[in-house]
Amino acid sequence: DSELRLLAEHGVSVISTPFAEVQHGDALFAFAKYQAFGINMTLGTDAQPMDMLRNMRLARDIDAICRARQLFQRYPENGPAVNTFSGEPQYPRLYAGDFFNAATVNGAKALGRADIGRLAEGCKADIIAVNLDDLAVGPYEDPIRTLLVSAVGNNVTHTIINGVMLMENRRIKGVDERGLLAEGQRVYERFL
C-alpha cells in the first residue's frame, strides 16, 4: 500500500496487460485497488491475441474475481479455509466504462497527450467501428458494456488512423492478408 501511495503521489500511470500476465500465471490485484489509490490505470496488449476488446474483458473479469475473493481461499490439511486477502478492504466496484477509459483516455493521459484517446474536435481521428449486430454478441442495452462483455476484435469492421481509412469491411487496405499470414506461419515454423 505504501508503494501504491507513492505511485499516486508522483502521478505514475500503471499499464496492465492482462493477457500477458495470465499467460505467466499472474494477475493484478486489483485494478479497483490501484484506482482507489488514485493511480491512472491503463491497458496495454503484450501477447497474442492483440485484441484490446478481449483484453478489457479479461481485466474486468480478473477484477471481479479479486472483488469476490473466492478464488483466494486456502484449504489447509486441518481447519477452516483461510482467505488470502482477508486484510484487504473492499474497493469500489468498477464498471465497463472504467476499463474502456483505461484503454482510451487514461492511456492518452499516461502519454501526456490531449489529442488522442477520445473523439473531440482537434483530436487525431483514430476511430474504430464495431458491429454489435452479431448473433455472437447477442442483445444489448449499453453499447460500452456490450462492447466489453460480448464483442471481440473480429467485430471491428473499420479502422481509421489519423483520418485515413486503413481497414474497411474487415479488409486491411494495401495488404495481401493471405500472403502475410503465410509468411507469418513460415517464420513461426522456422522459429519452432
PDB file of C-alpha atoms in Angstrom, residues 38-165:
ATOM      1  CA  GLY A  38      -5.721   7.480  -7.322  1.00  0.00           C
ATOM      2  CA  ILE A  39      -3.415   5.826  -9.843  1.00  0.00           C
ATOM      3  CA  ASN A  40      -4.130   6.367 -13.547  1.00  0.00           C
ATOM      4  CA  MET A  41      -4.795   2.820 -14.751  1.00  0.00           C
ATOM      5  CA  THR A  42      -4.272   1.976 -18.412  1.00  0.00           C
ATOM      6  CA  LEU A  43      -4.480  -1.187 -20.500  1.00  0.00           C
ATOM      7  CA  GLY A  44      -1.982  -2.478 -23.000  1.00  0.00           C
ATOM      8  CA  THR A  45      -1.541  -5.517 -25.209  1.00  0.00           C
ATOM      9  CA  ASP A  46       1.644  -7.518 -24.901  1.00  0.00           C
ATOM     10  CA  ALA A  47       0.604 -11.010 -26.000  1.00  0.00           C
ATOM     11  CA  GLN A  48      -1.426 -12.808 -28.627  1.00  0.00           C
ATOM     12  CA  PRO A  49      -4.167 -12.249 -29.382  1.00  0.00           C
ATOM     13  CA  MET A  50      -3.615  -8.491 -29.716  1.00  0.00           C
ATOM     14  CA  ASP A  51      -7.296  -7.887 -29.115  1.00  0.00           C
ATOM     15  CA  MET A  52      -7.943  -4.875 -26.905  1.00  0.00           C
ATOM     16  CA  LEU A  53     -11.629  -5.761 -26.564  1.00  0.00           C
ATOM     17  CA  ARG A  54     -10.781  -9.165 -25.088  1.00  0.00           C
ATOM     18  CA  ASN A  55      -8.053  -7.521 -23.000  1.00  0.00           C
ATOM     19  CA  MET A  56     -10.583  -5.089 -21.486  1.00  0.00           C
ATOM     20  CA  ARG A  57     -12.903  -8.007 -20.755  1.00  0.00           C
ATOM     21  CA  LEU A  58     -10.139 -10.015 -19.090  1.00  0.00           C
ATOM     22  CA  ALA A  59      -9.139  -7.022 -16.930  1.00  0.00           C
ATOM     23  CA  ARG A  60     -12.771  -6.676 -15.877  1.00  0.00           C
ATOM     24  CA  ASP A  61     -13.107 -10.403 -15.163  1.00  0.00           C
ATOM     25  CA  ILE A  62      -9.910 -10.537 -13.101  1.00  0.00           C
ATOM     26  CA  ASP A  63     -11.077  -7.520 -11.128  1.00  0.00           C
ATOM     27  CA  ALA A  64     -14.437  -9.211 -10.471  1.00  0.00           C
ATOM     28  CA  ILE A  65     -12.612 -12.338  -9.222  1.00  0.00           C
ATOM     29  CA  CYS A  66     -10.484 -10.169  -6.934  1.00  0.00           C
ATOM     30  CA  ARG A  67     -13.611  -8.440  -5.640  1.00  0.00           C
ATOM     31  CA  ALA A  68     -15.336 -11.779  -4.884  1.00  0.00           C
ATOM     32  CA  ARG A  69     -12.122 -13.247  -3.419  1.00  0.00           C
ATOM     33  CA  GLN A  70     -13.472 -16.805  -3.567  1.00  0.00           C
ATOM     34  CA  LEU A  71     -10.558 -17.938  -5.704  1.00  0.00           C
ATOM     35  CA  PHE A  72      -8.123 -16.941  -2.997  1.00  0.00           C
ATOM     36  CA  GLN A  73      -9.387 -19.366  -0.348  1.00  0.00           C
ATOM     37  CA  ARG A  74      -6.649 -21.599   1.009  1.00  0.00           C
ATOM     38  CA  TYR A  75      -7.700 -25.033   2.266  1.00  0.00           C
ATOM     39  CA  PRO A  76      -5.194 -26.418   4.784  1.00  0.00           C
ATOM     40  CA  GLU A  77      -4.993 -30.082   5.851  1.00  0.00           C
ATOM     41  CA  ASN A  78      -6.880 -29.365   9.059  1.00  0.00           C
ATOM     42  CA  GLY A  79      -9.137 -26.487   9.909  1.00  0.00           C
ATOM     43  CA  PRO A  80     -11.233 -23.953   8.032  1.00  0.00           C
ATOM     44  CA  ALA A  81     -10.405 -22.215   4.772  1.00  0.00           C
ATOM     45  CA  VAL A  82      -8.334 -19.070   5.029  1.00  0.00           C
ATOM     46  CA  ASN A  83      -8.929 -16.093   2.756  1.00  0.00           C
ATOM     47  CA  THR A  84      -5.543 -14.959   1.486  1.00  0.00           C
ATOM     48  CA  PHE A  85      -6.735 -11.355   1.080  1.00  0.00           C
ATOM     49  CA  SER A  86      -8.892 -11.098   4.187  1.00  0.00           C
ATOM     50  CA  GLY A  87      -6.964  -7.977   5.267  1.00  0.00           C
ATOM     51  CA  GLU A  88      -7.787  -6.078   2.079  1.00  0.00           C
ATOM     52  CA  PRO A  89     -10.694  -3.629   2.251  1.00  0.00           C
ATOM     53  CA  GLN A  90     -13.479  -3.737  -0.313  1.00  0.00           C
ATOM     54  CA  TYR A  91     -12.635  -1.333  -3.110  1.00  0.00           C
ATOM     55  CA  PRO A  92     -15.288   0.483  -5.146  1.00  0.00           C
ATOM     56  CA  ARG A  93     -16.855  -1.667  -7.830  1.00  0.00           C
ATOM     57  CA  LEU A  94     -15.656  -0.858 -11.321  1.00  0.00           C
ATOM     58  CA  TYR A  95     -17.868  -0.837 -14.385  1.00  0.00           C
ATOM     59  CA  ALA A  96     -17.354  -1.396 -18.119  1.00  0.00           C
ATOM     60  CA  GLY A  97     -16.695   2.308 -18.626  1.00  0.00           C
ATOM     61  CA  ASP A  98     -13.753   2.203 -16.211  1.00  0.00           C
ATOM     62  CA  PHE A  99     -11.997  -0.418 -18.353  1.00  0.00           C
ATOM     63  CA  PHE A 100     -12.986   1.333 -21.590  1.00  0.00           C
ATOM     64  CA  ASN A 101     -11.427   4.529 -20.211  1.00  0.00           C
ATOM     65  CA  ALA A 102      -8.294   2.593 -19.235  1.00  0.00           C
ATOM     66  CA  ALA A 103      -7.896   1.588 -22.892  1.00  0.00           C
ATOM     67  CA  THR A 104      -8.599   5.080 -24.248  1.00  0.00           C
ATOM     68  CA  VAL A 105      -8.459   8.339 -22.283  1.00  0.00           C
ATOM     69  CA  ASN A 106      -6.287   7.003 -19.439  1.00  0.00           C
ATOM     70  CA  GLY A 107      -3.693   5.772 -21.943  1.00  0.00           C
ATOM     71  CA  ALA A 108      -3.636   9.208 -23.545  1.00  0.00           C
ATOM     72  CA  LYS A 109      -3.222  10.792 -20.111  1.00  0.00           C
ATOM     73  CA  ALA A 110      -0.295   8.452 -19.353  1.00  0.00           C
ATOM     74  CA  LEU A 111       1.384   9.668 -22.538  1.00  0.00           C
ATOM     75  CA  GLY A 112       0.634  13.310 -21.732  1.00  0.00           C
ATOM     76  CA  ARG A 113      -1.432  13.611 -24.906  1.00  0.00           C
ATOM     77  CA  ALA A 114      -4.714  15.511 -25.126  1.00  0.00           C
ATOM     78  CA  ASP A 115      -5.045  14.828 -28.875  1.00  0.00           C
ATOM     79  CA  ILE A 116      -5.701  11.070 -28.639  1.00  0.00           C
ATOM     80  CA  GLY A 117      -7.889   8.687 -26.671  1.00  0.00           C
ATOM     81  CA  ARG A 118     -11.165  10.487 -27.278  1.00  0.00           C
ATOM     82  CA  LEU A 119     -13.392  11.717 -30.065  1.00  0.00           C
ATOM     83  CA  ALA A 120     -13.342  15.502 -29.995  1.00  0.00           C
ATOM     84  CA  GLU A 121     -12.560  18.450 -32.214  1.00  0.00           C
ATOM     85  CA  GLY A 122      -8.806  18.890 -32.560  1.00  0.00           C
ATOM     86  CA  CYS A 123      -8.026  15.271 -31.706  1.00  0.00           C
ATOM     87  CA  LYS A 124      -6.496  12.725 -34.044  1.00  0.00           C
ATOM     88  CA  ALA A 125      -9.189  10.909 -35.981  1.00  0.00           C
ATOM     89  CA  ASP A 126      -8.276   7.452 -34.662  1.00  0.00           C
ATOM     90  CA  ILE A 127     -11.549   5.576 -34.780  1.00  0.00           C
ATOM     91  CA  ILE A 128     -12.783   2.013 -34.969  1.00  0.00           C
ATOM     92  CA  ALA A 129     -16.275   0.912 -35.945  1.00  0.00           C
ATOM     93  CA  VAL A 130     -17.577  -2.159 -34.127  1.00  0.00           C
ATOM     94  CA  ASN A 131     -20.518  -4.193 -35.366  1.00  0.00           C
ATOM     95  CA  LEU A 132     -22.667  -5.151 -32.369  1.00  0.00           C
ATOM     96  CA  ASP A 133     -25.384  -6.521 -34.667  1.00  0.00           C
ATOM     97  CA  ASP A 134     -23.932 -10.016 -34.486  1.00  0.00           C
ATOM     98  CA  LEU A 135     -25.508 -13.224 -33.213  1.00  0.00           C
ATOM     99  CA  ALA A 136     -22.368 -13.952 -31.169  1.00  0.00           C
ATOM    100  CA  VAL A 137     -22.685 -10.561 -29.449  1.00  0.00           C
ATOM    101  CA  GLY A 138     -26.365 -11.052 -28.683  1.00  0.00           C
ATOM    102  CA  PRO A 139     -28.815  -8.451 -27.431  1.00  0.00           C
ATOM    103  CA  TYR A 140     -27.505  -5.239 -25.942  1.00  0.00           C
ATOM    104  CA  GLU A 141     -28.637  -2.294 -23.913  1.00  0.00           C
ATOM    105  CA  ASP A 142     -25.468  -0.364 -23.050  1.00  0.00           C
ATOM    106  CA  PRO A 143     -23.086  -0.323 -26.047  1.00  0.00           C
ATOM    107  CA  ILE A 144     -19.928   0.131 -23.923  1.00  0.00           C
ATOM    108  CA  ARG A 145     -20.837  -2.755 -21.611  1.00  0.00           C
ATOM    109  CA  THR A 146     -21.773  -4.922 -24.606  1.00  0.00           C
ATOM    110  CA  LEU A 147     -18.532  -3.999 -26.359  1.00  0.00           C
ATOM    111  CA  LEU A 148     -16.587  -5.079 -23.295  1.00  0.00           C
ATOM    112  CA  VAL A 149     -18.575  -8.164 -22.339  1.00  0.00           C
ATOM    113  CA  SER A 150     -19.572  -9.658 -25.708  1.00  0.00           C
ATOM    114  CA  ALA A 151     -17.564  -8.237 -28.620  1.00  0.00           C
ATOM    115  CA  VAL A 152     -14.122  -9.334 -29.840  1.00  0.00           C
ATOM    116  CA  GLY A 153     -11.628  -7.883 -32.278  1.00  0.00           C
ATOM    117  CA  ASN A 154     -13.359  -9.636 -35.168  1.00  0.00           C
ATOM    118  CA  ASN A 155     -16.356  -7.385 -34.567  1.00  0.00           C
ATOM    119  CA  VAL A 156     -14.241  -4.387 -35.613  1.00  0.00           C
ATOM    120  CA  THR A 157     -15.240  -3.596 -39.193  1.00  0.00           C
ATOM    121  CA  HIS A 158     -13.449  -0.314 -39.916  1.00  0.00           C
ATOM    122  CA  THR A 159     -10.268   1.332 -38.648  1.00  0.00           C
ATOM    123  CA  ILE A 160      -9.386   4.957 -39.260  1.00  0.00           C
ATOM    124  CA  ILE A 161      -5.979   6.228 -38.139  1.00  0.00           C
ATOM    125  CA  ASN A 162      -5.348   9.969 -38.194  1.00  0.00           C
ATOM    126  CA  GLY A 163      -8.260  10.379 -40.589  1.00  0.00           C
ATOM    127  CA  VAL A 164      -7.114   7.689 -43.044  1.00  0.00           C
ATOM    128  CA  MET A 165      -9.224   4.556 -43.575  1.00  0.00           C
TER     129      MET A 165
END
